Amino acid sequence: MIVGRIRERFRDRLSEWFCAANMAWAGTALLHPSDTFTSPAYQAFRRFGEDATGWVIGSLGLLWLIGLIVNGSRQRGTSTIRLVCALVGALGYGTMGIGFGYGAWQSGIMNIAGGTYMLMSALALYSLYWIAVDKRTNG
Amino acid sequence: MDTIPEWVTWIGTGIGAMIAAVVVRLGWKAGGGQKLSEGKPFVMDAALIDNAAAHKLAASIEGLTFQLQHLMHDAEKDRKIRYELKEQAEQIGREFSDLRRAVSDLANQIARKG
């Protein structure tokens, strides 16, 4: 039954699934024993601490995924979870976009990641909008 | 290359939070027109008929009403006839009784004279 509910809403919530999965993956990658932030591309983020960033982003991504899976039977609670996760995701992606943009500005070398993460932030804002609509409509 | 300056982080986060708040508010307002959680589903059973069908139905009911009135009238007439027959039967019964008494008296007179 849960699979059926997920399937029928999957298309509507595709942006959420993408952002949540991406955040979960980003957290997992940062928690990998190799020090990602030592890479020159990530130099702008060193102030944030790799493990702390990994735990926060990964946990929120996982929580968002759980909220999407459970949503049908616990509408009120999970819509709040989705709202918070989308909000933090939008801020997180925006921060990463700023970081990569700052790195490109400092080094004079354009990178793909800056614009990509800003677009991801816009996608998370789009998800945030529809989560707010869903929450107002269905609780 | 340096890490992001702290003030950039704070300003960026502040601007991002404001944009997110506006987005949430827009979404909340957009969802305001359709509240589904407070209503209960209800079932309405109804049949839609057109004018012609309604007129036919009314005419049939009127015809049935006339027939019913005729039947009631006939039933009343039958009741009156039965009542009159009963009255006449009782009258005949009373006259037979009188006739029997008269015959009996006559027989007694004849017996006394004889």
Short mmCIF file of C-alpha atoms in Angstrom, two decimals:
data_model
loop_
_atom_site.label_atom_id
_atom_site.label_comp_id
_atom_site.label_asym_id
_atom_site.label_seq_id
_atom_site.Cartn_x
_atom_site.Cartn_y
_atom_site.Cartn_z
CA MET A 1 0.00 0.00 0.00
CA ILE A 2 2.87 2.38 0.81
CA VAL A 3 4.43 1.58 -2.57
CA GLY A 4 1.12 2.32 -4.28
CA ARG A 5 0.83 5.69 -2.54
CA ILE A 6 4.45 6.58 -3.39
CA ARG A 7 3.86 5.63 -7.00
CA GLU A 8 0.76 7.76 -7.42
CA ARG A 9 2.43 10.82 -5.99
CA PHE A 10 5.90 10.24 -7.40
CA ARG A 11 5.55 12.48 -10.40
CA ASP A 12 4.20 15.38 -8.32
CA ARG A 13 7.00 15.05 -5.82
CA LEU A 14 9.85 14.20 -8.15
CA SER A 15 11.72 17.41 -7.30
CA GLU A 16 11.54 16.52 -3.61
CA TRP A 17 12.77 12.98 -4.20
CA PHE A 18 15.68 14.33 -6.23
CA CYS A 19 16.70 16.95 -3.66
CA ALA A 20 16.32 14.54 -0.74
CA ALA A 21 18.32 11.80 -2.46
CA ASN A 22 20.99 14.30 -3.47
CA MET A 23 21.30 15.62 0.09
CA ALA A 24 21.52 12.09 1.46
CA TRP A 25 24.25 11.29 -1.04
CA ALA A 26 26.14 14.55 -0.34
CA GLY A 27 26.13 13.77 3.37
CA THR A 28 27.34 10.24 2.72
CA ALA A 29 30.16 11.52 0.47
CA LEU A 30 31.30 14.04 3.08
CA LEU A 31 31.28 11.39 5.81
CA HIS A 32 33.52 9.14 3.71
CA PRO A 33 36.93 8.77 5.39
CA SER A 34 38.68 10.61 2.54
CA ASP A 35 38.86 14.34 3.31
CA THR A 36 36.73 15.93 0.63
CA PHE A 37 37.23 19.46 1.89
CA THR A 38 41.00 19.21 1.38
CA SER A 39 40.38 19.22 -2.36
CA PRO A 40 41.09 22.68 -3.83
CA ALA A 41 37.58 22.87 -5.24
CA TYR A 42 36.12 22.69 -1.74
CA GLN A 43 38.53 25.06 -0.08
CA ALA A 44 35.83 27.67 0.40
CA PHE A 45 33.91 25.30 2.71
CA ARG A 46 36.65 24.41 5.15
CA ARG A 47 35.27 26.73 7.79
CA PHE A 48 32.17 24.53 8.12
CA GLY A 49 33.88 21.29 9.14
CA GLU A 50 33.51 18.28 6.87
CA ASP A 51 32.10 15.79 9.39
CA ALA A 52 29.60 18.24 10.87
CA THR A 53 28.43 19.27 7.40
CA GLY A 54 28.19 15.64 6.36
CA TRP A 55 26.09 14.65 9.39
CA VAL A 56 23.73 17.60 9.09
CA ILE A 57 23.14 17.35 5.35
CA GLY A 58 23.06 13.54 5.30
CA SER A 59 20.64 13.30 8.24
CA LEU A 60 18.29 15.87 6.77
CA GLY A 61 18.41 14.17 3.37
CA LEU A 62 17.58 10.82 4.97
CA LEU A 63 14.84 12.38 7.08
CA TRP A 64 13.35 13.97 3.98
CA LEU A 65 13.34 10.60 2.20
CA ILE A 66 11.61 8.98 5.18
CA GLY A 67 9.08 11.83 5.24
CA LEU A 68 8.30 11.21 1.57
CA ILE A 69 7.90 7.47 2.12
CA VAL A 70 5.72 7.75 5.22
CA ASN A 71 3.79 10.83 4.15
CA GLY A 72 0.46 9.26 3.30
CA SER A 73 -0.30 7.87 6.73
CA ARG A 74 1.17 10.67 8.82
CA GLN A 75 0.32 13.71 6.77
CA ARG A 76 0.69 16.47 9.34
CA GLY A 77 3.97 15.42 10.90
CA THR A 78 5.68 14.42 7.70
CA SER A 79 4.61 17.55 5.83
CA THR A 80 6.32 19.58 8.55
CA ILE A 81 9.43 17.41 8.22
CA ARG A 82 9.41 17.87 4.46
CA LEU A 83 8.99 21.63 4.88
CA VAL A 84 11.96 21.92 7.24
CA CYS A 85 14.15 19.65 5.10
CA ALA A 86 13.34 21.60 1.95
CA LEU A 87 14.10 24.88 3.72
CA VAL A 88 17.46 23.67 5.01
CA GLY A 89 18.17 22.07 1.64
CA ALA A 90 17.53 25.33 -0.19
CA LEU A 91 19.85 27.19 2.19
CA GLY A 92 22.48 24.45 2.04
CA TYR A 93 22.53 24.27 -1.74
CA GLY A 94 22.58 28.06 -1.94
CA THR A 95 25.54 28.16 0.44
CA MET A 96 27.38 25.60 -1.66
CA GLY A 97 26.62 27.59 -4.80
CA ILE A 98 28.01 30.71 -3.14
CA GLY A 99 31.05 28.77 -1.99
CA PHE A 100 31.88 27.44 -5.43
CA GLY A 101 31.15 30.82 -6.97
CA TYR A 102 33.47 32.45 -4.45
CA GLY A 103 36.15 29.87 -5.25
CA ALA A 104 35.78 30.56 -8.96
CA TRP A 105 36.02 34.29 -8.33
CA GLN A 106 39.14 33.90 -6.20
CA SER A 107 40.94 31.50 -8.52
CA GLY A 108 39.75 33.05 -11.74
CA ILE A 109 38.79 29.58 -12.95
CA MET A 110 35.12 29.04 -13.80
CA ASN A 111 33.54 25.88 -12.43
CA ILE A 112 30.32 24.03 -13.14
CA ALA A 113 29.37 23.46 -9.53
CA GLY A 114 28.54 27.07 -8.60
CA GLY A 115 25.67 27.43 -11.07
CA THR A 116 24.58 23.84 -10.58
CA TYR A 117 24.15 24.23 -6.85
CA MET A 118 22.27 27.52 -7.26
CA LEU A 119 19.89 25.70 -9.62
CA MET A 120 19.58 22.94 -7.02
CA SER A 121 18.72 25.61 -4.48
CA ALA A 122 16.02 26.92 -6.84
CA LEU A 123 14.67 23.38 -7.19
CA ALA A 124 14.54 23.03 -3.42
CA LEU A 125 12.63 26.34 -3.25
CA TYR A 126 10.19 25.02 -5.86
CA SER A 127 9.69 21.91 -3.70
CA LEU A 128 9.26 24.18 -0.68
CA TYR A 129 6.45 26.07 -2.43
CA TRP A 130 4.48 22.90 -3.23
CA ILE A 131 5.06 21.45 0.22
CA ALA A 132 3.53 24.64 1.65
CA VAL A 133 0.56 24.28 -0.72
CA ASP A 134 0.18 20.63 0.29
CA LYS A 135 0.42 21.47 3.97
CA ARG A 136 -2.22 24.19 3.72
CA THR A 137 -4.54 21.97 1.73
CA ASN A 138 -4.17 18.65 3.49
CA GLY A 139 -2.73 19.49 6.87
CA MET B 1 42.68 30.53 -1.92
CA ASP B 2 40.78 31.32 1.26
CA THR B 3 37.62 29.90 2.73
CA ILE B 4 34.36 31.89 2.41
CA PRO B 5 34.41 34.94 4.67
CA GLU B 6 31.99 34.66 7.55
CA TRP B 7 30.04 37.79 6.62
CA VAL B 8 29.36 36.31 3.16
CA THR B 9 27.97 33.21 4.81
CA TRP B 10 25.71 35.20 7.11
CA ILE B 11 24.43 37.54 4.42
CA GLY B 12 23.88 34.67 2.03
CA THR B 13 22.01 32.67 4.67
CA GLY B 14 19.93 35.71 5.60
CA ILE B 15 18.95 36.42 2.00
CA GLY B 16 18.23 32.74 1.42
CA ALA B 17 16.04 32.56 4.53
CA MET B 18 14.05 35.61 3.40
CA ILE B 19 13.52 34.15 -0.05
CA ALA B 20 12.47 30.83 1.49
CA ALA B 21 10.02 32.59 3.81
CA VAL B 22 8.44 34.40 0.86
CA VAL B 23 8.16 31.12 -1.06
CA VAL B 24 6.50 29.38 1.91
CA ARG B 25 4.05 32.25 2.31
CA LEU B 26 3.15 32.19 -1.39
CA GLY B 27 2.61 28.44 -1.24
CA TRP B 28 0.51 28.71 1.93
CA LYS B 29 -1.71 31.36 0.37
CA ALA B 30 -2.06 29.38 -2.85
CA GLY B 31 -3.24 26.34 -0.94
CA GLY B 32 -5.80 28.32 1.03
CA GLY B 33 -8.62 27.95 -1.41
CA GLN B 34 -9.06 24.23 -1.05
CA LYS B 35 -9.39 22.95 2.48
CA LEU B 36 -10.00 19.26 2.36
CA SER B 37 -9.11 18.21 5.87
CA GLU B 38 -12.07 19.79 7.68
CA GLY B 39 -14.78 18.54 5.43
CA LYS B 40 -16.43 15.18 5.51
CA PRO B 41 -17.35 13.44 2.37
CA PHE B 42 -21.05 13.11 1.85
CA VAL B 43 -23.13 11.16 -0.57
CA MET B 44 -25.97 12.75 -2.43
CA ASP B 45 -28.40 10.45 -4.16
CA ALA B 46 -30.37 12.26 -6.77
CA ALA B 47 -31.94 11.61 -10.13
CA LEU B 48 -31.97 14.14 -12.89
CA ILE B 49 -35.10 14.19 -15.06
CA ASP B 50 -36.06 16.48 -17.86
CA ASN B 51 -39.26 18.49 -18.33
CA ALA B 52 -41.00 15.99 -20.61
CA ALA B 53 -40.53 13.14 -18.19
CA ALA B 54 -41.82 15.33 -15.34
CA HIS B 55 -44.97 16.22 -17.33
CA LYS B 56 -45.63 12.57 -18.20
CA LEU B 57 -45.28 11.63 -14.58
CA ALA B 58 -47.69 14.38 -13.50
CA ALA B 59 -50.25 13.32 -16.13
CA SER B 60 -50.06 9.67 -15.04
CA ILE B 61 -50.61 10.62 -11.43
CA GLU B 62 -53.60 12.77 -12.41
CA GLY B 63 -55.14 9.90 -14.39
CA LEU B 64 -54.68 7.51 -11.51
CA THR B 65 -56.29 10.02 -9.18
CA PHE B 66 -59.39 10.27 -11.39
CA GLN B 67 -59.74 6.49 -11.55
CA LEU B 68 -59.42 6.28 -7.80
CA GLN B 69 -62.15 8.88 -7.36
CA HIS B 70 -64.50 6.93 -9.68
CA LEU B 71 -63.84 3.73 -7.79
CA MET B 72 -64.57 5.44 -4.50
CA HIS B 73 -67.82 6.85 -5.90
CA ASP B 74 -68.91 3.42 -7.14
CA ALA B 75 -68.01 1.88 -3.82
CA GLU B 76 -70.17 4.48 -2.04
CA LYS B 77 -73.12 3.70 -4.33
CA ASP B 78 -72.71 -0.01 -3.67
CA ARG B 79 -72.71 0.66 0.05
CA LYS B 80 -75.93 2.68 -0.20
CA ILE B 81 -77.62 -0.05 -2.26
CA ARG B 82 -76.61 -2.70 0.26
CA TYR B 83 -77.93 -0.56 3.07
CA GLU B 84 -81.31 -0.11 1.35
CA LEU B 85 -81.54 -3.82 0.61
CA LYS B 86 -80.86 -4.54 4.27
CA GLU B 87 -83.57 -2.07 5.33
CA GLN B 88 -86.07 -3.62 2.92
CA ALA B 89 -85.20 -7.13 4.10
CA GLU B 90 -85.81 -6.08 7.69
CA GLN B 91 -89.13 -4.45 6.65
CA ILE B 92 -90.19 -7.66 4.91
CA GLY B 93 -89.24 -9.59 8.01
CA ARG B 94 -91.38 -7.35 10.21
CA GLU B 95 -94.35 -7.68 7.85
CA PHE B 96 -94.03 -11.45 7.82
CA SER B 97 -94.12 -11.36 11.60
CA ASP B 98 -97.29 -9.26 11.54
CA LEU B 99 -98.84 -11.55 8.95
CA ARG B 100 -98.08 -14.62 11.09
CA ARG B 101 -99.65 -12.99 14.13
CA ALA B 102 -102.76 -12.07 12.10
CA VAL B 103 -103.08 -15.64 10.75
CA SER B 104 -102.67 -16.99 14.24
CA ASP B 105 -105.36 -14.69 15.60
CA LEU B 106 -107.69 -15.69 12.77
CA ALA B 107 -107.10 -19.34 13.45
CA ASN B 108 -107.92 -18.82 17.15
CA GLN B 109 -111.20 -17.02 16.28
CA ILE B 110 -112.21 -19.80 13.92
CA ALA B 111 -111.43 -22.38 16.58
CA ARG B 112 -113.51 -20.52 19.20
CA LYS B 113 -116.56 -20.20 16.92
CA GLY B 114 -116.30 -23.71 15.68
#
